[in-house]
Structure formats: C-alpha cells, structure tokens
Coordinates of C-alpha atoms in Angstrom, one line a residue:
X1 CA -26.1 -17.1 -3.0
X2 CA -26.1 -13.6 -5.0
X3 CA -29.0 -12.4 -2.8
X4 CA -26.9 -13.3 0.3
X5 CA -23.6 -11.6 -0.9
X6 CA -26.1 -8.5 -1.9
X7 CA -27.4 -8.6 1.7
X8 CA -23.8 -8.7 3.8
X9 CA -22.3 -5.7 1.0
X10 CA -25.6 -3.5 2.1
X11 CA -24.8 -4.5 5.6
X12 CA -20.8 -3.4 4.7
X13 CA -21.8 -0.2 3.4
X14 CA -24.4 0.4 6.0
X15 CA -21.8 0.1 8.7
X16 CA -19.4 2.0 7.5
X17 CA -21.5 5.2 6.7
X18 CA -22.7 4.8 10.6
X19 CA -19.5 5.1 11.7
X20 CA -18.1 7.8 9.0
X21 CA -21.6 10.0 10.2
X22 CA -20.7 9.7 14.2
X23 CA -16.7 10.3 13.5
X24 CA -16.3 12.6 10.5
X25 CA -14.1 10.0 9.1
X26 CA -13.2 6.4 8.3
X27 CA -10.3 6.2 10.8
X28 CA -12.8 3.7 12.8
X29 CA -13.8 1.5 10.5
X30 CA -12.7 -2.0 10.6
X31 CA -13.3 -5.3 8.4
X32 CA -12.9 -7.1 12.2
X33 CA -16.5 -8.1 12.5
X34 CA -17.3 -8.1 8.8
X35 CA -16.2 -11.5 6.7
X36 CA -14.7 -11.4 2.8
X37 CA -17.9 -10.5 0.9
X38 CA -15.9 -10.1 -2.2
X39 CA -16.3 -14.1 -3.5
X40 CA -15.0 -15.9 -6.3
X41 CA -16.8 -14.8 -9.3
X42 CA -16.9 -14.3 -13.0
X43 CA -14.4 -11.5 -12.1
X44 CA -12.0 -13.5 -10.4
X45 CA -8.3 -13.6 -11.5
X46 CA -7.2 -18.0 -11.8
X47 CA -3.6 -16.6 -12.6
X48 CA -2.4 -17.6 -8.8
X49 CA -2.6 -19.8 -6.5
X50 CA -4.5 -20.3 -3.5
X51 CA -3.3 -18.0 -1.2
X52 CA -0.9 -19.6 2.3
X53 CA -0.3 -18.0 5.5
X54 CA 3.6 -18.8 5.2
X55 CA 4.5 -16.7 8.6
X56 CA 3.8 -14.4 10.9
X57 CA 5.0 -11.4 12.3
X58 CA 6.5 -12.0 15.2
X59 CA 7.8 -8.3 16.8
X60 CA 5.2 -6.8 19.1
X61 CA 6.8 -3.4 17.6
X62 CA 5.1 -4.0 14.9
X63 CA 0.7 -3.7 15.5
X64 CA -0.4 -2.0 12.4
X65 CA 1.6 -3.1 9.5
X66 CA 0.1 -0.6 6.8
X67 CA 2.4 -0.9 4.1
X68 CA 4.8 -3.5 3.1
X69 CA 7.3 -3.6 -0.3
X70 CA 9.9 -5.8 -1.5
X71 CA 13.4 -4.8 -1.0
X72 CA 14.9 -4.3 -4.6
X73 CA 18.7 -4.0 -2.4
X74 CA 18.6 -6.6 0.4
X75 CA 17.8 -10.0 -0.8
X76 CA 14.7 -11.3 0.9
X77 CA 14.3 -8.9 2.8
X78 CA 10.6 -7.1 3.5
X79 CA 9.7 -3.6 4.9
X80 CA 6.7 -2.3 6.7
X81 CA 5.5 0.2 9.0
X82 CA 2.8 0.9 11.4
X83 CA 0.1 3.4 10.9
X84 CA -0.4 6.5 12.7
X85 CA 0.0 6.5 16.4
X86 CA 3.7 5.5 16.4
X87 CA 6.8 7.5 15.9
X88 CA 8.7 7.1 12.5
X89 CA 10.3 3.3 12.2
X90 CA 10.4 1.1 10.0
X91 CA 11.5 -2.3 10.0
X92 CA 12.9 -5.2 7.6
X93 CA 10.9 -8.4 7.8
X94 CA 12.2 -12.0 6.4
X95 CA 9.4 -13.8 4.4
X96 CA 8.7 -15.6 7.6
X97 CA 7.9 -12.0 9.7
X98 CA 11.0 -12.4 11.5
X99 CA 12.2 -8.8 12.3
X100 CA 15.8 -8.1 10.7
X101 CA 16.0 -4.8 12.8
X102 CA 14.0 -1.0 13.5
X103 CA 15.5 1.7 11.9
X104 CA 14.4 5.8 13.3
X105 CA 13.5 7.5 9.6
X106 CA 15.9 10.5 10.5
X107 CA 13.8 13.8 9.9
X108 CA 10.4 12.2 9.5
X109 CA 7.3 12.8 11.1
X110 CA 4.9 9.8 11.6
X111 CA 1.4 11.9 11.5
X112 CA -0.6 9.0 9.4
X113 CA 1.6 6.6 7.7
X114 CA -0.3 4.3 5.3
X115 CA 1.7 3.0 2.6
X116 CA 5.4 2.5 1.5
X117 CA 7.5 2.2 -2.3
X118 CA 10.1 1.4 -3.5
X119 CA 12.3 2.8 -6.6
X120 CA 15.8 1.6 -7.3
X121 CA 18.3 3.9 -9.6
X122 CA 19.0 2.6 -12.7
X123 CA 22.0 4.5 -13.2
X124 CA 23.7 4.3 -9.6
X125 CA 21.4 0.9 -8.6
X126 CA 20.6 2.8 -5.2
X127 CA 17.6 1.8 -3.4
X128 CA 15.4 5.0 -2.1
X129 CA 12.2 3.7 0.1
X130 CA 9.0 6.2 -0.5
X131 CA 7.1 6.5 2.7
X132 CA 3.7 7.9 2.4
X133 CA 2.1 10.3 5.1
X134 CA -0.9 10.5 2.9
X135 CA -4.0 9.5 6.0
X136 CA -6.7 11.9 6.0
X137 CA -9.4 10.6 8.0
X138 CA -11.0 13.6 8.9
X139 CA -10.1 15.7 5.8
X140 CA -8.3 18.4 7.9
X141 CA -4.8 18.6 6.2
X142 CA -4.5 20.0 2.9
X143 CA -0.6 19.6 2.8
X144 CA 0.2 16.3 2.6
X145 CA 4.5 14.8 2.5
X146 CA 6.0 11.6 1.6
X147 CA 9.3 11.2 2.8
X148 CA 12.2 9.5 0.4
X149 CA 15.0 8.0 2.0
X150 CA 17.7 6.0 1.0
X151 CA 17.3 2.3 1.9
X152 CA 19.5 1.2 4.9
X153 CA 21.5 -2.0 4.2
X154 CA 20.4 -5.0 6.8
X155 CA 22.7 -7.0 8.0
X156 CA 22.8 -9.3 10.9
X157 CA 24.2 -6.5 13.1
X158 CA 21.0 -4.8 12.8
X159 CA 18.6 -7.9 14.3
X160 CA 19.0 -6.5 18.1
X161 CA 18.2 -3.5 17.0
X162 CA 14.0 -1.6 18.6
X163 CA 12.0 1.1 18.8
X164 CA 14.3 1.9 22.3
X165 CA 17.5 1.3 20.7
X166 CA 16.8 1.6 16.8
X167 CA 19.3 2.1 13.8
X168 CA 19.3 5.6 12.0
X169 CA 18.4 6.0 8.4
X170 CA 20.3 8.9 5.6
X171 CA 18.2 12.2 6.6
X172 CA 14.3 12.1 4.6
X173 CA 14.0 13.9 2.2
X174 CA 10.5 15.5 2.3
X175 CA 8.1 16.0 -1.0
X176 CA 5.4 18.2 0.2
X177 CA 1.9 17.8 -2.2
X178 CA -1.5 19.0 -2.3
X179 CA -4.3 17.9 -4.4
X180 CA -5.4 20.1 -7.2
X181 CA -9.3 20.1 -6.3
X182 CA -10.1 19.2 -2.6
X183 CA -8.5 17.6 0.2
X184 CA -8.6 13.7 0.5
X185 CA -7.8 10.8 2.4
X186 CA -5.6 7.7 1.1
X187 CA -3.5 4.8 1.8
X188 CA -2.4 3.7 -1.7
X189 CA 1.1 4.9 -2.8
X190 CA 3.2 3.4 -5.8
X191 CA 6.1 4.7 -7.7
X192 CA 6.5 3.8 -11.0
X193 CA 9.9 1.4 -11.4
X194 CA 11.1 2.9 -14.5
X195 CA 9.9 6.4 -14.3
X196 CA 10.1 7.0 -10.9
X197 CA 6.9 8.6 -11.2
X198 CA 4.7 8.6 -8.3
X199 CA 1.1 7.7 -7.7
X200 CA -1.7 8.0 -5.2
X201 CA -5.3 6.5 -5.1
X202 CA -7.5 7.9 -2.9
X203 CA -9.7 5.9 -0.2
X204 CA -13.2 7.0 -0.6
X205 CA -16.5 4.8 0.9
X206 CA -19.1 6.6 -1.9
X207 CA -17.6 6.2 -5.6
X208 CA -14.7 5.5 -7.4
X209 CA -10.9 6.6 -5.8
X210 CA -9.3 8.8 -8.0
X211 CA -6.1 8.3 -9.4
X212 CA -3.8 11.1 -8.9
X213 CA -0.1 11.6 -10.4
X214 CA 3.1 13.0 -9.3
X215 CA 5.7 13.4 -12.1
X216 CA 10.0 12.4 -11.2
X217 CA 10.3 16.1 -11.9
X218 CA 8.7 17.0 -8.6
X219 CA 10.3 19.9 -6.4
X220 CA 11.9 19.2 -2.8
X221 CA 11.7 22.9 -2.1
X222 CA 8.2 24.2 -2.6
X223 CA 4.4 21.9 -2.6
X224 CA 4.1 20.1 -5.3
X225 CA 0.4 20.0 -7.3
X226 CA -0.8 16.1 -7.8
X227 CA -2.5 15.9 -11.2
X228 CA -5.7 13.7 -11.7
X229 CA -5.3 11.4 -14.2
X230 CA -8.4 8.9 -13.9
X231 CA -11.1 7.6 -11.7
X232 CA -10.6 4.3 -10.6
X233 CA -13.2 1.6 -9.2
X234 CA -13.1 -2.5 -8.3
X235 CA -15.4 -4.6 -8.7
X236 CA -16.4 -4.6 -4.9
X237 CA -18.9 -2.8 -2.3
X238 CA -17.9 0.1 -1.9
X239 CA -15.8 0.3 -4.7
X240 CA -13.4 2.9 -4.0
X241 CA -12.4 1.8 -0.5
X242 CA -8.6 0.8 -1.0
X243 CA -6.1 0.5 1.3
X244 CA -2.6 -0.5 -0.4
X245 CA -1.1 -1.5 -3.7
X246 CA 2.0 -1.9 -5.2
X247 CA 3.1 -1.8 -9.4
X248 CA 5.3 -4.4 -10.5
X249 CA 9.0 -4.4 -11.5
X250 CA 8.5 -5.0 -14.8
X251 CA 6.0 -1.6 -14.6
X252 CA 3.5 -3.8 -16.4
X253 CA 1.1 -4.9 -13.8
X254 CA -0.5 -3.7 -10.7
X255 CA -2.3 -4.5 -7.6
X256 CA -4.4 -2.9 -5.5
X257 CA -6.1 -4.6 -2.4
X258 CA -9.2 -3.3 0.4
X259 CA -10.0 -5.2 3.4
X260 CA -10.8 -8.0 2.1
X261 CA -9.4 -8.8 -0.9
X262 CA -6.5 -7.6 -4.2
X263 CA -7.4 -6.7 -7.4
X264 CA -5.1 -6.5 -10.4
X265 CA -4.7 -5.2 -13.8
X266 CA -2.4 -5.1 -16.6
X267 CA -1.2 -3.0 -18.9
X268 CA -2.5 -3.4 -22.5
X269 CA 0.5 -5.2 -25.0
X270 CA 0.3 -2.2 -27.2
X271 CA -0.2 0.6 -24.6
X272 CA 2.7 3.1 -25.2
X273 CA 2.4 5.1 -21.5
X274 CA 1.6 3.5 -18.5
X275 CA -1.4 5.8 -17.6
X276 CA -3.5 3.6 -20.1
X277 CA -3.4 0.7 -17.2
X278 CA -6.6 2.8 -15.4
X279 CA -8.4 1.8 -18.2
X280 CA -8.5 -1.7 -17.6
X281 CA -10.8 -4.0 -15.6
X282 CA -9.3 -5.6 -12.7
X283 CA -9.7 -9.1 -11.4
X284 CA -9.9 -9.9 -8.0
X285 CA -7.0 -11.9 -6.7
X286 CA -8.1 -13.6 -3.0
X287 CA -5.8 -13.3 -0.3
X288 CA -7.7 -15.5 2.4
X289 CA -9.1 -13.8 5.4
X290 CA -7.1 -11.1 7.0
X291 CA -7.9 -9.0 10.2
X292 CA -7.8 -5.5 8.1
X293 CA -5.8 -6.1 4.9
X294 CA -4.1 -2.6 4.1
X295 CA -0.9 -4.0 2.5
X296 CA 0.0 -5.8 -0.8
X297 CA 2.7 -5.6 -2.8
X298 CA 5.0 -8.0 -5.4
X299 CA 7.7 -10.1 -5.2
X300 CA 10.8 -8.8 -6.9
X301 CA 10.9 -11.9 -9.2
X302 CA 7.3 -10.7 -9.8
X303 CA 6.5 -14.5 -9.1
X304 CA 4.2 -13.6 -6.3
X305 CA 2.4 -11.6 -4.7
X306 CA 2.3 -10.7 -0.8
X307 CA 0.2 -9.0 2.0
X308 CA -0.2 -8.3 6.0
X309 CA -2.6 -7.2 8.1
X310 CA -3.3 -4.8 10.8
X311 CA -3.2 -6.1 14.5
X312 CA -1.0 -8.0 16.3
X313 CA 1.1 -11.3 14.8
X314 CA -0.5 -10.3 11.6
X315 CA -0.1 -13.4 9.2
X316 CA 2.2 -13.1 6.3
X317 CA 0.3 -14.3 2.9
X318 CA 1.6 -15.0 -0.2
X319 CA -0.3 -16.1 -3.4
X320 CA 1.9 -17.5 -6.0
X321 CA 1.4 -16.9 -9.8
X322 CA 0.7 -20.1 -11.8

C-alpha cells in the first residue's frame, strides 16, 4: 500500500512538472485525471466527520468557484467567485449552492481571482469581503491587488439577479502589494478575524509555500511590501502546492486545502501572537473527492468546515467537527 501511494505521488509530481516545463506555469494543471493520493494516515486529523456532499451548485454563472467564505453579516449565507477568465462577480450561495443573487464588484478588475476573506468590524460590526487577485501563473506581474469591499446585504430581492443583470457592490477599495524578494504565484488568502491582518501563502510545485504577511496598517494609496514570516509545508506530494484556506473566527485554528485534500493546525494554548501557528504540524482533514478543490473555509459557528470545486455543478462538502 505505501509503495503504491509512493508510485501515484511520483506520477503526481511527474505530471505536473511536464506541464509547468511546456507552459511556463501551473495555470494547466489539473487533479481531473489524478485521484486523492493523500490517504488516511498516521497524520490524519479524527476531529471531523466523514465528509457529505450536502448540495450542489446549481448557477451555470458559476464554473470555477475558487474561493468560498462564510458570511459573518447574512445568516447562512456563502460567497464565491470564479477564477480568472470572467469579469468581477461574486455571488451568495445557500448551504445547498442555491444562488441568492450576482453582484458587479464596482471598480474591480478580475485578472486572476483565486481566493476570497472575510473580516467583520468589531467596533461598527460591518462586514468588508477581501477579494484576492493574487494568480500568477506565469510569474509576469510583480504588482499584485486585493480588492476590499463592503459586504452587500442579500435579501430575497437579490435572487433574480446575473451576470446580465447583476446587483452593484460600495466602490473596492484597492490594496496594491508586492512581494519583498521575487514575484510568485498564489491562491491562499486569509485575514486574520481579530487583527485584520492579512496573509498570503504562495502555490509552489518544488518546496514549501511561503507564508507572507500584510499588517491592518497597510496603505490604500501607494504598494504595499508583504513581509515573509515562515515557510510553510503539508504533509503531501508536492508539498507546497495549495489552493485555498481560511482562519477561523475564533483566530485559533486554520485550514488550508490542495487538490485533494485540507490540512489544519492550531495554535499552541500558550502562544501569545498568532504567527507561532506556522510552526505547527498540520493534519490532514479529507474532504472526499473533488474535481479540483481550491476552496475551504469554516463555518461561522466554527462547527464545520466547508469546500467547492472547480467545474460545473461543483458539489458543496462539508465535514463536521466531532
């Protein structure tokens, strides 16, 4: 059984670095054709349940759903977007993938979408939806924006609502960054619920993804500088190969998923800054099979933990914590 998962992550990694070599990138790459090598092991998490396919998006608007998050300000309520290729919607999902309505991000550019956050206001309880423009396939941007706007409020007048007749977000605001030693590619974008603090893990096929940090006090007029604050690997071939994650509300806890699988860790009970969660070694949580998994993220109850996939009707899956 080892030999044969040893085999199929050779053949993984094989694959990918044919296609990488013929297009300069990842941006073809796909778990399609390539089934969950990551098995239950001694590195599996038993803290939830087996994973259920508990809907499925049902809006043909909705292809590549890249990034999904829990709505801290509409109750039940789910968003995701689609990856690059589309304009600059996003839309509110029930837990059943039933679309609530397509909102038009008002001055937002959709060049490579990957990942969306979420970070409500303690003070004024508003809701503010991180949207992460942070796809680099090819390595040719060194500017790189994620666009905060506030959340709109859904509501069944929204439900008739598309891509041809969408609802309009508050205007984006845009937080230019670059990285402070070479240009990357990612998918992985979190804010930090307390802090506000923002974080992005890079998508690499050879070596750990490195953990880079934006701090509350970043600028909305000039390009911000990310600073590295840790190297950051799972327990899975390649290892540095992540698509999506999400921290949880209580800021204790997060999880990270590739293709084929989530991995979580938690902070340490006497950790006094949050930056001390990279030190820890995650566990693999399984999410069942998925097309291409790029998106996981946490109840608001923190209860459970959800994901999509890319392509068409992707299944909604939730794993429940015991």
């Amino acid at each position: 059984m080892l030999l044969k998962t040893i085999i199929k992550n050779l053949a993984f990694v094989i694959s990918l670095a044919f296609f990488c070599l013929i297009f300069s990138g990842c941006s073809a790459v796909s778990s399609s054709d390539v089934k969950n090598n990551n098995k239950p092991n001694e590195k599996t998490s038993f803290n939830y349940q087996k994973p259920q396919i508990v809907g499925q998006i049902k809006s043909d608007e909705i292809t590549e759903s890249s990034g999904i998050v829990a709505s801290r300000c509409n109750q039940n309520v789910l968003w995701t977007h689609n990856d690059s290729g589309d304009s600059a919607f996003i839309f509110a999902l029930n837990g059943k993938g039933e679309k609530l309505g397509t909102w038009k991000v008002s001055g937002a550019k959709n060049k490579d979408w990957e990942d969306i956050a979420e970070f409500q206001d303690k003070q004024t309880r508003k809701c503010f939806l991180f949207i992460g423009d942070i796809g680099n396939n090819k390595r040719l941007r060194s500017e790189m924006t994620i666009y905060r706007v506030a959340e709109p409020q859904v509501s069944d007048e929204n439900k008739n609502s598309s891509v041809k007749n969408p609802n309009q977000t508050e205007n984006a605001q845009a937080i230019k960054f670059e990285y402070p030693d070479m240009r990357h590619d990612a998918e992985t974008l979190m804010v930090h619920p307390e802090t506000g603090d923002i974080y992005i893990l890079t998508k690499r096929l050879s070596g750990a993804s490195g953990v880079y940090k934006l701090a509350a006090n970043y600028s909305l007029e000039k390009t911000n500088s990310l600073e590295k604050i840790a190297d950051f690997s799972v327990p899975a071939v390649p290892n540095g190969f992540l698509t999506g994650g999400d921290i949880a509300p209580d800021g204790k806890r997060v999880i990270i998923c590739d293709y084929f699988s989530a991995y979580e860790i938690v902070l340490h009970g006497n950790a006094k800054n949050f930056d001390e969660i990279w030190k820890q070694k995650p566990a693999i949580i399984e999410l069942g099979e998925r097309e291409q998994g790029e998106a996981v993220g946490y109840s608001t109850d923190e209860k459970t933990l959800f994901a999509t996939s890319e392509g068409k009707n992707s299944p909604i899956i939730e794993a429940e914590r015991k």
